[in-house]
mmCIF file of C-alpha atoms in Angstrom:
data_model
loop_
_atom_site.group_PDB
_atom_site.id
_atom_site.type_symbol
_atom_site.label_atom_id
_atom_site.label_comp_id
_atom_site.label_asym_id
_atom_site.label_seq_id
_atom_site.Cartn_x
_atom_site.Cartn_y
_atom_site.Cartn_z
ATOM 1 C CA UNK V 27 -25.040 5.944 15.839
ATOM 2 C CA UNK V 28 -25.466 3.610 12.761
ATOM 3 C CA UNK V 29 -21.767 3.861 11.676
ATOM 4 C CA UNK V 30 -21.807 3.272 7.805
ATOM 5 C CA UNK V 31 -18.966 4.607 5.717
ATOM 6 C CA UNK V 32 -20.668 3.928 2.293
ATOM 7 C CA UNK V 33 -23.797 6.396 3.415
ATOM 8 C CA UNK V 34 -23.419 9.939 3.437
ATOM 9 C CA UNK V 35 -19.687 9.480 5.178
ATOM 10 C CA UNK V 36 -19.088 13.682 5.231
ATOM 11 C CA UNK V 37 -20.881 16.679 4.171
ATOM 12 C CA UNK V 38 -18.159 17.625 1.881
ATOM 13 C CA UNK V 39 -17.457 15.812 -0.949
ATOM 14 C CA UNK V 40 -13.836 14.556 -0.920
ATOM 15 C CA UNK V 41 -11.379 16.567 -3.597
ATOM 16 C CA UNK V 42 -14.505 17.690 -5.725
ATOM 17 C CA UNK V 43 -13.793 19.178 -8.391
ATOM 18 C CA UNK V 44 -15.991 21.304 -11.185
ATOM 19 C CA UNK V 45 -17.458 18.647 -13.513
ATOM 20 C CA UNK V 46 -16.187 18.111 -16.623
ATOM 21 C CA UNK V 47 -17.420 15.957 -19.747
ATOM 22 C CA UNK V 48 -13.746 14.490 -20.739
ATOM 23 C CA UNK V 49 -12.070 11.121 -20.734
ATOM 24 C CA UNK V 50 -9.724 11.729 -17.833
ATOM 25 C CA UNK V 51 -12.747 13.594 -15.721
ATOM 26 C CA UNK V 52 -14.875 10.078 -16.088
ATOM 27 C CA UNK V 53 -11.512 7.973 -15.306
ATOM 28 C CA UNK V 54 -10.674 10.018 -12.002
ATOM 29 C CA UNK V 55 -13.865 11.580 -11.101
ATOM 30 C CA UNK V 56 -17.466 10.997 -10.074
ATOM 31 C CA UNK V 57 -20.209 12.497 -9.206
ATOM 32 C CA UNK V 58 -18.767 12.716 -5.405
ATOM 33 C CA UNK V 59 -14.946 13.714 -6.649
ATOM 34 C CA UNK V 60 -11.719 11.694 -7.235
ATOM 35 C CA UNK V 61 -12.801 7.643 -7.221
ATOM 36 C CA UNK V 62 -12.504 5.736 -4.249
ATOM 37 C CA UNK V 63 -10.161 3.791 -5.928
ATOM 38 C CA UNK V 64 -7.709 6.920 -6.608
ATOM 39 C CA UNK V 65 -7.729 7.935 -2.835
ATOM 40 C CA UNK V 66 -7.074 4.556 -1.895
ATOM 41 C CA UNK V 67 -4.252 4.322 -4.072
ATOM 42 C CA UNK V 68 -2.791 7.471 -3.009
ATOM 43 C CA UNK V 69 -3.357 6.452 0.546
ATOM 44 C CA UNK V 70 -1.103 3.577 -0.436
ATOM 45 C CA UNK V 71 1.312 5.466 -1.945
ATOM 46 C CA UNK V 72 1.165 7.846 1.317
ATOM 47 C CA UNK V 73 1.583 5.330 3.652
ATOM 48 C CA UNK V 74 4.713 3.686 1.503
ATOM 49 C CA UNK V 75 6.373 6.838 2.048
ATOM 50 C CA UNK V 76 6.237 7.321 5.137
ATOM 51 C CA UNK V 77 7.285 3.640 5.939
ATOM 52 C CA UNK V 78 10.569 4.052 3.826
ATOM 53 C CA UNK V 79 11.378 7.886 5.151
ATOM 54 C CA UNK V 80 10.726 6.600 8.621
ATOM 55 C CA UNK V 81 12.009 2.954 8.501
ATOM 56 C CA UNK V 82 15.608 4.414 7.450
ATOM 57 C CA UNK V 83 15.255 6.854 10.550
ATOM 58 C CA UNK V 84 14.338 4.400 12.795
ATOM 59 C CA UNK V 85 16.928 2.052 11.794
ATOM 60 C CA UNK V 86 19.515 4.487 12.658
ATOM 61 C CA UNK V 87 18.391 4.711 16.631
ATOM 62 C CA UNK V 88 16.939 0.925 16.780
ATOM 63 C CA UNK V 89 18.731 -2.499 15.188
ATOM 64 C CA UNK V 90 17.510 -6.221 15.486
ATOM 65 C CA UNK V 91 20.271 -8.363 17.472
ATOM 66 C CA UNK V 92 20.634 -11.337 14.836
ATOM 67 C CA UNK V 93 19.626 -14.672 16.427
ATOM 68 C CA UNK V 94 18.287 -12.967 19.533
ATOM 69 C CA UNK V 95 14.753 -12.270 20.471
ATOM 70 C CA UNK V 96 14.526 -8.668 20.759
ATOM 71 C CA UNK V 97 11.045 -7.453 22.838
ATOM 72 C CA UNK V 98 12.347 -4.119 22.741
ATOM 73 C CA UNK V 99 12.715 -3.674 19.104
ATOM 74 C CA UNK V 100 9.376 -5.771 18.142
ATOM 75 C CA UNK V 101 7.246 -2.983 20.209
ATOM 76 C CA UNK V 102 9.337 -0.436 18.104
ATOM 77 C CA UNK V 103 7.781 -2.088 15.035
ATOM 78 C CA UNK V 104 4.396 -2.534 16.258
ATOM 79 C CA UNK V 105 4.248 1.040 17.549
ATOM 80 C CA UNK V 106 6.019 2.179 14.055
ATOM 81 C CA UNK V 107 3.520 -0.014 11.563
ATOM 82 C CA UNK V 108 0.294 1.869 13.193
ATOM 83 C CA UNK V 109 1.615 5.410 13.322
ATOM 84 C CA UNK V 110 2.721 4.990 9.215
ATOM 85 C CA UNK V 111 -1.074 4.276 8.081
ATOM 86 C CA UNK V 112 -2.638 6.358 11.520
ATOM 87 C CA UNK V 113 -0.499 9.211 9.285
ATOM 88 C CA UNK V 114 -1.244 8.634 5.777
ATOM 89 C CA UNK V 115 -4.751 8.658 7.157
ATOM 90 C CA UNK V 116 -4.330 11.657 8.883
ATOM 91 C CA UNK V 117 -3.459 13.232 5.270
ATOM 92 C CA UNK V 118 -5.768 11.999 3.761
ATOM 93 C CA UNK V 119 -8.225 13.670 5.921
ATOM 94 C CA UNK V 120 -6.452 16.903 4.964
ATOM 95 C CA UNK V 121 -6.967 16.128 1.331
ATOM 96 C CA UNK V 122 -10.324 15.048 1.182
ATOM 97 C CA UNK V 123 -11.550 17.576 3.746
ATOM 98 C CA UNK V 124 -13.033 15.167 6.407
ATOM 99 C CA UNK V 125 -12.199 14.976 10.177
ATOM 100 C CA UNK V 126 -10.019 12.157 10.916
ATOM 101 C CA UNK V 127 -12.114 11.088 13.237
ATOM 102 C CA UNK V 128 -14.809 9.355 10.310
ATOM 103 C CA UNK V 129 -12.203 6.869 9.751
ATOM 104 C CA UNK V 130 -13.032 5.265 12.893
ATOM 105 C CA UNK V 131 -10.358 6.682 15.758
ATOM 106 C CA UNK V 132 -11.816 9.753 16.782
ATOM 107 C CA UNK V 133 -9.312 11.079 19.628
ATOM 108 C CA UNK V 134 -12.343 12.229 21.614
ATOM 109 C CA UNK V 135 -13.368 8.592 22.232
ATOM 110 C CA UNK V 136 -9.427 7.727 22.638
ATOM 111 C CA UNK V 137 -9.323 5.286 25.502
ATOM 112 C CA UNK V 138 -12.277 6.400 26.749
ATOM 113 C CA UNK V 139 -15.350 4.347 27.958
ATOM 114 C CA UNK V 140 -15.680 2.068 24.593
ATOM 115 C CA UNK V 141 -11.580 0.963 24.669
ATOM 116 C CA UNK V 142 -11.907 0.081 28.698
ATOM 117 C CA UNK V 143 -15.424 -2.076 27.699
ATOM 118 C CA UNK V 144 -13.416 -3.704 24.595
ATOM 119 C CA UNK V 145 -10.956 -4.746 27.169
ATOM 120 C CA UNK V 146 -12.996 -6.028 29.690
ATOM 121 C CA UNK V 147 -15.049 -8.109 26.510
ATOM 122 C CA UNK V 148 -11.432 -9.386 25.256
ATOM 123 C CA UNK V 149 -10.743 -10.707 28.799
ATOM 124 C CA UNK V 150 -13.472 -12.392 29.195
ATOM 125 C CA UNK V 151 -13.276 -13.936 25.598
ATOM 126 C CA UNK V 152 -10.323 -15.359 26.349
ATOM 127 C CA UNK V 153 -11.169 -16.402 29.590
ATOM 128 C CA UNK V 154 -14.362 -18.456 29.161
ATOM 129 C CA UNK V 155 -12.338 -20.205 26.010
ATOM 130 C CA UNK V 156 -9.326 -21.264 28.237
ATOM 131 C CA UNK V 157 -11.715 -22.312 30.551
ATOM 132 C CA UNK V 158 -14.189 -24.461 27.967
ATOM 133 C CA UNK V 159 -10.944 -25.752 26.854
ATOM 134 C CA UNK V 160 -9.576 -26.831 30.208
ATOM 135 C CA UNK V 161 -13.331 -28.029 31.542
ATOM 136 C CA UNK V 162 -12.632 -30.801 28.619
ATOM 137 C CA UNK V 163 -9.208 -31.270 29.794
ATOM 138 C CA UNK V 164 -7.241 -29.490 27.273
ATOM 139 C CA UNK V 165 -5.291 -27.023 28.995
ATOM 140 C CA UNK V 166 -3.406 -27.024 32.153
ATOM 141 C CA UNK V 167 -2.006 -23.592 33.654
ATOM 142 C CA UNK V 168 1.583 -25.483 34.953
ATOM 143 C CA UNK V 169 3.859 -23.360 37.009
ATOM 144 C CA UNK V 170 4.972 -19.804 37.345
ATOM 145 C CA UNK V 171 7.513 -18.953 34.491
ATOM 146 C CA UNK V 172 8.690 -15.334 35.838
ATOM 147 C CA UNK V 173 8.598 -13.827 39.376
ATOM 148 C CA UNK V 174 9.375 -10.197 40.372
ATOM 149 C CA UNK V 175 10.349 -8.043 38.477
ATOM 150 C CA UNK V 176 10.603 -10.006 35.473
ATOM 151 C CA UNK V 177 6.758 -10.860 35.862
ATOM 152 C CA UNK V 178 5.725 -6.966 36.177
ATOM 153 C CA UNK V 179 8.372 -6.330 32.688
ATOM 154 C CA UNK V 180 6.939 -8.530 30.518
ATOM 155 C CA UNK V 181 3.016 -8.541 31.462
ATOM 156 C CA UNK V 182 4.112 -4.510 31.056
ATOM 157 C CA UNK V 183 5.805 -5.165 27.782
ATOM 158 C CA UNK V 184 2.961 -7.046 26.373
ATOM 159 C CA UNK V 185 0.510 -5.075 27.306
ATOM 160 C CA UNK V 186 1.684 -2.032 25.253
ATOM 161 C CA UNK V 187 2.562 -4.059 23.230
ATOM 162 C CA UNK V 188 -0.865 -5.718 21.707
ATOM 163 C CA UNK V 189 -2.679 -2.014 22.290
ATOM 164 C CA UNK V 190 -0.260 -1.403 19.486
ATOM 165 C CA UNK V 191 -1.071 -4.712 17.578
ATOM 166 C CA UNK V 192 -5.158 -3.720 18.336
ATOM 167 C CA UNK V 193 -3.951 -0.127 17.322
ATOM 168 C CA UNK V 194 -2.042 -1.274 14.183
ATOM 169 C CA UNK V 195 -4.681 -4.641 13.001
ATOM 170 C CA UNK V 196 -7.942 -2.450 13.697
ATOM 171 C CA UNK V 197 -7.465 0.651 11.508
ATOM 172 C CA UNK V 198 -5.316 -1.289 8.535
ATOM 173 C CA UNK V 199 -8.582 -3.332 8.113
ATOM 174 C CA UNK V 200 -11.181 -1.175 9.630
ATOM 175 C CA UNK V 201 -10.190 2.361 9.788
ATOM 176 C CA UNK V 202 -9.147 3.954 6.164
ATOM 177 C CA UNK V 203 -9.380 1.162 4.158
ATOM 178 C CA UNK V 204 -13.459 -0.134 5.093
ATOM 179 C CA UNK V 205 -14.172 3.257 5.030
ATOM 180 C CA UNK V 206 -13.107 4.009 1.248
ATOM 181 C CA UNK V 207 -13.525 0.677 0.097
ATOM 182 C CA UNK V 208 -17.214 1.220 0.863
ATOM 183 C CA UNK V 209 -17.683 3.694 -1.549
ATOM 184 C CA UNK V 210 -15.633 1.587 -4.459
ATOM 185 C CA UNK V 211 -17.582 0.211 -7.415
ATOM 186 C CA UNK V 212 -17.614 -3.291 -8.117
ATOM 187 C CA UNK V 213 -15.415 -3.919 -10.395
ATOM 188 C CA UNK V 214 -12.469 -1.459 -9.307
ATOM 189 C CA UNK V 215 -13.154 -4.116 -6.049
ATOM 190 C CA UNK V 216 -13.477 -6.954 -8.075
ATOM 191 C CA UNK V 217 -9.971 -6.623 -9.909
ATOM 192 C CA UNK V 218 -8.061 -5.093 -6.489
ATOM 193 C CA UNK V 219 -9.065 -8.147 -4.302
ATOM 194 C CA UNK V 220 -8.924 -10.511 -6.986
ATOM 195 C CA UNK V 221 -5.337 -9.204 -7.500
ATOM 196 C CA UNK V 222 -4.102 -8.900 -4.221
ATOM 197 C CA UNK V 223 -5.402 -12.977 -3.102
ATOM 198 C CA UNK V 224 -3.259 -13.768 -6.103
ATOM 199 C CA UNK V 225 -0.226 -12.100 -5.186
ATOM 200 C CA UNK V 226 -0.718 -13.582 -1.634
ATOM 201 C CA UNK V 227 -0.480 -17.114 -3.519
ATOM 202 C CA UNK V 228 2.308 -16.507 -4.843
ATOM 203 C CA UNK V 229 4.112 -16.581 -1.904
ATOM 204 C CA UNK V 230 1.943 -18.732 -0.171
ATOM 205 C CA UNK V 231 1.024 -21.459 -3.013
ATOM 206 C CA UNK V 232 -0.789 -23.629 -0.822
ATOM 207 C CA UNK V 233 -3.363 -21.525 0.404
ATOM 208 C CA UNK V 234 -6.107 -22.769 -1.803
ATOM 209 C CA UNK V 235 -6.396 -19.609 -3.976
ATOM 210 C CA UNK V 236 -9.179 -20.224 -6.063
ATOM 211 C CA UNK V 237 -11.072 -20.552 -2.296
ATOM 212 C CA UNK V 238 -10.652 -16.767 -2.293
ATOM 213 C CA UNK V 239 -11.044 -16.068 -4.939
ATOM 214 C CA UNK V 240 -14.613 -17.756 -5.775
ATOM 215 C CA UNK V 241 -15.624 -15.741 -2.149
ATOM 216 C CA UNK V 242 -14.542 -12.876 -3.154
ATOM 217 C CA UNK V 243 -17.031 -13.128 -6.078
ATOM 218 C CA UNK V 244 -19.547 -14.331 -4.603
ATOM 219 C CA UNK V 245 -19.669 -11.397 -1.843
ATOM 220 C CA UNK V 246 -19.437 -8.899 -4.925
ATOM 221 C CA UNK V 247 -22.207 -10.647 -6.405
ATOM 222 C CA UNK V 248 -24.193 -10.482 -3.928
ATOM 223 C CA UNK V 249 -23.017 -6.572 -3.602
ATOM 224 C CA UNK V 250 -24.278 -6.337 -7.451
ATOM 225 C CA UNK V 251 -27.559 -7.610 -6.850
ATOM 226 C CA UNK V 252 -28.477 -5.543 -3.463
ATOM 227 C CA UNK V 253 -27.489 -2.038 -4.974
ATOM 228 C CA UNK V 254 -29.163 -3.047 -7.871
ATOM 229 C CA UNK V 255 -32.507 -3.625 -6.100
ATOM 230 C CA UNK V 256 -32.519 -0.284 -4.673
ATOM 231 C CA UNK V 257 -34.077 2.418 -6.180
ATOM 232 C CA UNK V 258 -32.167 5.418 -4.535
ATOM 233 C CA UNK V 259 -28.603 5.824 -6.402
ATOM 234 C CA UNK V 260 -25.554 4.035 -4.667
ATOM 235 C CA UNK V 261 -22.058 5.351 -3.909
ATOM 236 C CA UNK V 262 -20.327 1.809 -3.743
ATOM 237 C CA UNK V 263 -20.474 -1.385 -2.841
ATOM 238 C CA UNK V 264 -21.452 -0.940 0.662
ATOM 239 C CA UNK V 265 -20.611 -1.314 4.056
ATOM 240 C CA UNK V 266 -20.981 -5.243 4.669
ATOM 241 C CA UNK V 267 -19.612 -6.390 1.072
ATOM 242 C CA UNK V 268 -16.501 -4.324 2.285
ATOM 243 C CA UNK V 269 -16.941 -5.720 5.647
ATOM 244 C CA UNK V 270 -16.723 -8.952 4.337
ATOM 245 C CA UNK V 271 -13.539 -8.261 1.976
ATOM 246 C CA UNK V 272 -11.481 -7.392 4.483
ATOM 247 C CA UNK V 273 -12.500 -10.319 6.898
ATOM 248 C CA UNK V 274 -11.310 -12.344 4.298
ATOM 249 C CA UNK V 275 -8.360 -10.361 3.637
ATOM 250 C CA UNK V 276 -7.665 -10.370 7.458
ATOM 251 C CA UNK V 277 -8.357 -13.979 7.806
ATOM 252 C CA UNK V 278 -5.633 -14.861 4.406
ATOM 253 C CA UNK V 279 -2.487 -12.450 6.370
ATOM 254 C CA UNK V 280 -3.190 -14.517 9.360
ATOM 255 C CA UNK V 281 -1.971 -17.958 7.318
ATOM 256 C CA UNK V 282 0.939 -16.549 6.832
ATOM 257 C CA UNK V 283 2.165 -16.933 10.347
ATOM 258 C CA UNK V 284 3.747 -19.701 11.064
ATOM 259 C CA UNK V 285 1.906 -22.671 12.877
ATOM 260 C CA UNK V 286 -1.529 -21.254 11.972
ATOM 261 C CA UNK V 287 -4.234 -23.393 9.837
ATOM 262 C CA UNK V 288 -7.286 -23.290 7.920
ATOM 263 C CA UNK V 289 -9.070 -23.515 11.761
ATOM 264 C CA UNK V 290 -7.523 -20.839 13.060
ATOM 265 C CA UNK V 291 -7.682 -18.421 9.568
ATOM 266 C CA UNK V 292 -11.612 -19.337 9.486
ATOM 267 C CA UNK V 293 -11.552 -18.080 13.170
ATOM 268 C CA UNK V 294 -9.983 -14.881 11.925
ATOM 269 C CA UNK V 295 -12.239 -14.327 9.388
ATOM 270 C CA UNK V 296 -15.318 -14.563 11.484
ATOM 271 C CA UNK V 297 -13.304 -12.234 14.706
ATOM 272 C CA UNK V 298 -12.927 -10.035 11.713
ATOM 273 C CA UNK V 299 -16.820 -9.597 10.748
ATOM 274 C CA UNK V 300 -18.075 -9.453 14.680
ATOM 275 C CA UNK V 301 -15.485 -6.956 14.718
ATOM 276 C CA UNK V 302 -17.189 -4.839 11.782
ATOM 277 C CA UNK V 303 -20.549 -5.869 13.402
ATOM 278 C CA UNK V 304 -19.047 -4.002 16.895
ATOM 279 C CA UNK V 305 -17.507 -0.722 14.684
ATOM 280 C CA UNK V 306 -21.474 0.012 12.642
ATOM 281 C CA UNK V 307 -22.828 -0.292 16.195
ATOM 282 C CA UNK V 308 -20.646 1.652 17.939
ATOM 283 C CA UNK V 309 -19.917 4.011 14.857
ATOM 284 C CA UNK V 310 -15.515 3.913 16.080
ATOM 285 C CA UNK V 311 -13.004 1.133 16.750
ATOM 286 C CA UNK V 312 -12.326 2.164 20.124
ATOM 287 C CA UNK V 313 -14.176 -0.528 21.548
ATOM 288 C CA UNK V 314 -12.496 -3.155 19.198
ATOM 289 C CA UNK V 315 -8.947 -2.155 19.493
ATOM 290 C CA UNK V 316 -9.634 -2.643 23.432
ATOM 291 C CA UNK V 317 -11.374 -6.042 22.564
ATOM 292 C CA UNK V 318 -8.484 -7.203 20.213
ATOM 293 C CA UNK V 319 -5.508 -5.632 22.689
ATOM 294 C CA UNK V 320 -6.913 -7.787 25.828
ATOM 295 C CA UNK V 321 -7.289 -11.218 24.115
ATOM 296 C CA UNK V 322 -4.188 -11.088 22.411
ATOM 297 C CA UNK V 323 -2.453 -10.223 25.814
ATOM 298 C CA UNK V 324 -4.629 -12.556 27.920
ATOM 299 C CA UNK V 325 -3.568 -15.475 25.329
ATOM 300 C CA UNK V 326 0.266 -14.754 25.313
ATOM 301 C CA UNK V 327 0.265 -13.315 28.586
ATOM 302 C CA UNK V 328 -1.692 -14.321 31.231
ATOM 303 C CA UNK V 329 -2.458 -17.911 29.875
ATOM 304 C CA UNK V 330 0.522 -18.317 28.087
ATOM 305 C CA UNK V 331 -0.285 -20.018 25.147
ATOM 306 C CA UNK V 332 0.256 -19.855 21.399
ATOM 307 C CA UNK V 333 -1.638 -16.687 19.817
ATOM 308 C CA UNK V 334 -2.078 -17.690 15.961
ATOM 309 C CA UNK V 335 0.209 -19.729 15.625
ATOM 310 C CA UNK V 336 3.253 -18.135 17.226
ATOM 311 C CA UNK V 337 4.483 -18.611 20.843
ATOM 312 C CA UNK V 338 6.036 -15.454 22.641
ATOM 313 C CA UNK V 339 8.610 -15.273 25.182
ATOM 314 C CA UNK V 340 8.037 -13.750 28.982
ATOM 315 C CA UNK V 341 4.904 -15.418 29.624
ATOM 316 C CA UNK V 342 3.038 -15.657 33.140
ATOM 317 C CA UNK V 343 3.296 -19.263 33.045
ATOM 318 C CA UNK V 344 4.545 -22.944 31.665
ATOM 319 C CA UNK V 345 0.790 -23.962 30.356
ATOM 320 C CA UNK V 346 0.363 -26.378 28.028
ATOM 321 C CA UNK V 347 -2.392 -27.466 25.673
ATOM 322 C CA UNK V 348 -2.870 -31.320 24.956
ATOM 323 C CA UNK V 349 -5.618 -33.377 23.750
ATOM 324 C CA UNK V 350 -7.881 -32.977 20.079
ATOM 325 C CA UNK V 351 -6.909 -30.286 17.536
ATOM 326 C CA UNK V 352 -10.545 -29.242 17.421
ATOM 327 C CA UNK V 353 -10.313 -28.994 21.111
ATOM 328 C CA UNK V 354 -7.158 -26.701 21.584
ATOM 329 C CA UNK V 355 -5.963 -24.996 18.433
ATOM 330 C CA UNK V 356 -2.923 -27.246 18.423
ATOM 331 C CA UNK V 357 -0.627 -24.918 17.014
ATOM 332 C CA UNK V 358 -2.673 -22.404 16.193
ATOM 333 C CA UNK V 359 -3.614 -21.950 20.039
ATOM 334 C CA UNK V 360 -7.777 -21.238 21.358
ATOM 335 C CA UNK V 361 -8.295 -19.498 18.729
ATOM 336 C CA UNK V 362 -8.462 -22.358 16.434
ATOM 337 C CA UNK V 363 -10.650 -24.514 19.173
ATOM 338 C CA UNK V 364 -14.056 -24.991 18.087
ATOM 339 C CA UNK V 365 -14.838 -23.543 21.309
ATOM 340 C CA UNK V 366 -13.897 -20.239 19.323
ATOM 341 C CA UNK V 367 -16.842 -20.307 17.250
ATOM 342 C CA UNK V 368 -19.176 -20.305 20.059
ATOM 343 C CA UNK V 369 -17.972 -17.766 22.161
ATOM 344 C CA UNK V 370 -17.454 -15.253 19.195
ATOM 345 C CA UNK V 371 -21.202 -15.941 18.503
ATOM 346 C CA UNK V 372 -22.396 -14.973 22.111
ATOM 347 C CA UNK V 373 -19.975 -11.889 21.788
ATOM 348 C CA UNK V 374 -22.140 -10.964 18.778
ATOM 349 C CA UNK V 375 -25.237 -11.619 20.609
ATOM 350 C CA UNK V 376 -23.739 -9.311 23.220
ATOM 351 C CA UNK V 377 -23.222 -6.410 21.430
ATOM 352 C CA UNK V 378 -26.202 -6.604 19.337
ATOM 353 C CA UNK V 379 -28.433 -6.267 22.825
ATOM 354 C CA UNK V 380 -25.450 -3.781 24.470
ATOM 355 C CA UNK V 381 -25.369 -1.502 21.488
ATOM 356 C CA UNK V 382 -28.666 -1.035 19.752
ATOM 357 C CA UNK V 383 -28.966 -0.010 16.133
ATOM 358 C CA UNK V 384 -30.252 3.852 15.997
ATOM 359 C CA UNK V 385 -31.440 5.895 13.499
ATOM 360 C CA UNK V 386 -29.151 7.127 10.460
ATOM 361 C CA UNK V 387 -28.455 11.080 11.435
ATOM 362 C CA UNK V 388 -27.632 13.346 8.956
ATOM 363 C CA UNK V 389 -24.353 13.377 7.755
ATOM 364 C CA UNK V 390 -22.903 16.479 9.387
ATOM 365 C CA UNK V 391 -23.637 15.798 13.040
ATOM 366 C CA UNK V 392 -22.660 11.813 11.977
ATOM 367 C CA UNK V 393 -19.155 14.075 11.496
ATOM 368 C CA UNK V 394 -18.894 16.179 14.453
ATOM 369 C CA UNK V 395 -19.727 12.923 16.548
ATOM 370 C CA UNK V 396 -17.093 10.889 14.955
ATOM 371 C CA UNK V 397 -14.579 13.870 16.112
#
């Protein structure tokens, strides 16, 4: 189906309420129910919660060793990170009446066809871009780093480990969030993004704020302009303006790790829209998560190279990368190669022809399909 969150997203309005003619009614409520802003706050607020209630658990059963590289306990995390938003979600759903499913994880799809095709997609992503990389002599495989054992534990390890990180990436920036966001108006949008790039400066003062912050306008604009051609009245901003946010968004976290660069963030940004692209075709993020899982794994993993900017431990092999920056990544790893850019644009091709657009359904068997 033609996955849109901003268009008909349930046939029950979420936490409607009688209308009412006051102040407070116009501040918290539209036609639809509490604004899209509220829920996403509350969501927040959820998902804070939980983090605190069940970060103090967890650190009672699971502790970092200082100085030492802990595999075990950065799984933990991972695993930990996706089930605190999974859950606020999951109340959320309760709250506004919806199946959980609509905000893109619907457990009937869970690792189902979709997640095993994602997987396959990621591993060849990452293959043909080691391999344009190495045609041009950039990367060389070197020798085995772990035999055994130690080879099954950590391709194991990392393994569950990135479904996690696909888990955990996917619906923070796909699931919940695109799917309210959608329905915000402009400039509840326009002062949360425009906020939260600033903050991000802050700690991060050379990251070129007023870059996102003029691109964050300009999609908003351009948000402004399409609703306002259309006749038919408009719950939000829309799908793609959301879409677009939250590449962004994605793409600005990812310069926070260290070693990563403007390259590699760009490459983020764009992963992060052919993503999108992928979840309206294929109306979940099942096949995404499987897409995002497998490259991540086949970069750390099986080529052994740095994934954005950070090198793991318990790799399959001593590779190195030499030769141009726009050729390798440098520290960034492929995914700040040139070579990037061209196989993410096939990939869209790809699912463009493998998942045609279809016909908008109406919104209650759009519902029972997500679950």
């Amino acid at each position: 189906m033609d996955f849109e969150p901003s268009a008909e997203p349930s046939s029950t309005p979420p936490l409607q309420a009688p209308p009412s003619e006051g102040i407070l009614s116009k501040i918290f409520q539209n036609e639809e129910g509490l604004r899209a802003g509220w829920r996403l706050l509350i969501y927040a607020a959820f998902a804070a919660a939980l983090e605190l209630g069940g970060g103090f658990i967890l650190q009672q059963f699971v502790r970092p060793s200082r100085g030492v590289f802990s595999p075990g306990y950065l799984f933990t995390q991972e695993a930990f990170s996706f089930i605190v938003i999974y859950a606020a979600a999951l109340i959320m759903a309760q709250i506004e009446r919806r199946r959980a499913g609509v905000y893109g994880l619907p457990l009937r799809g869970a690792f189902g066809k979709l997640f095993w095709q994602g997987y396959l997609i990621g591993l060849i992503e990452v293959s043909a871009l080691v391999g344009l990389i190495a045609a041009f002599g950039g990367y060389s495989f070197g020798g085995l780093a772990e035999h055994g054992g130690e080879l099954l534990r950590w391709g194991t390890l990392w393994a569950g480990f990135f479904l996690f990180v696909g888990l955990f990436e996917e619906f923070l920036f796909r699931g919940y969030i695109q799917f309210t966001l959608a329905e915000m108006g402009f400039w509840t949008a326009a002062i949360l993004f425009s906020a939260i790039f600033w903050r991000l400066h802050m700690d991060h003062r050379k990251d070129g704020v007023a870059f996102w912050l003029a691109a964050t306008w300009l999609i908003l604009i351009f948000a402004w302009f399409r609703l306002s051609g259309r006749r038919e009245k408009t719950k939000g901003i829309g799908f793609w303006p959301a879409a677009l946010l939250l590449s962004l968004l994605f793409g600005r976290v990812h310069l926070e790790n260290p070693g990563e660069r403007w390259v590699g963030a760009a490459g983020v940004v764009m992963i992060g829209l052919v993503f999108a692209f992928a979840l309206r075709r294929t109306g979940n993020l099942w096949l995404v998560v499987g897409w995002h899982a497998s490259f991540d794994f086949g970069e750390t993993f099986l080529y052994s190279v740095p994934n954005s900017g950070i090198i793991f431990e318990g790799h399959l092999s001593n590779a190195s990368l030499h030769g141009a920056k726009w050729l390798t990544g440098g520290t960034v790893g492929p995914e700040g190669s040139v070579f990037s850019f061209l196989t993410m644009g096939i990939l869209a091709l790809a699912i463009h022809f493998l998942f045609p657009a279809k016909k908008k359904e109406p919104a209650a068997i759009q519902e029972n399909q997500a679950n």
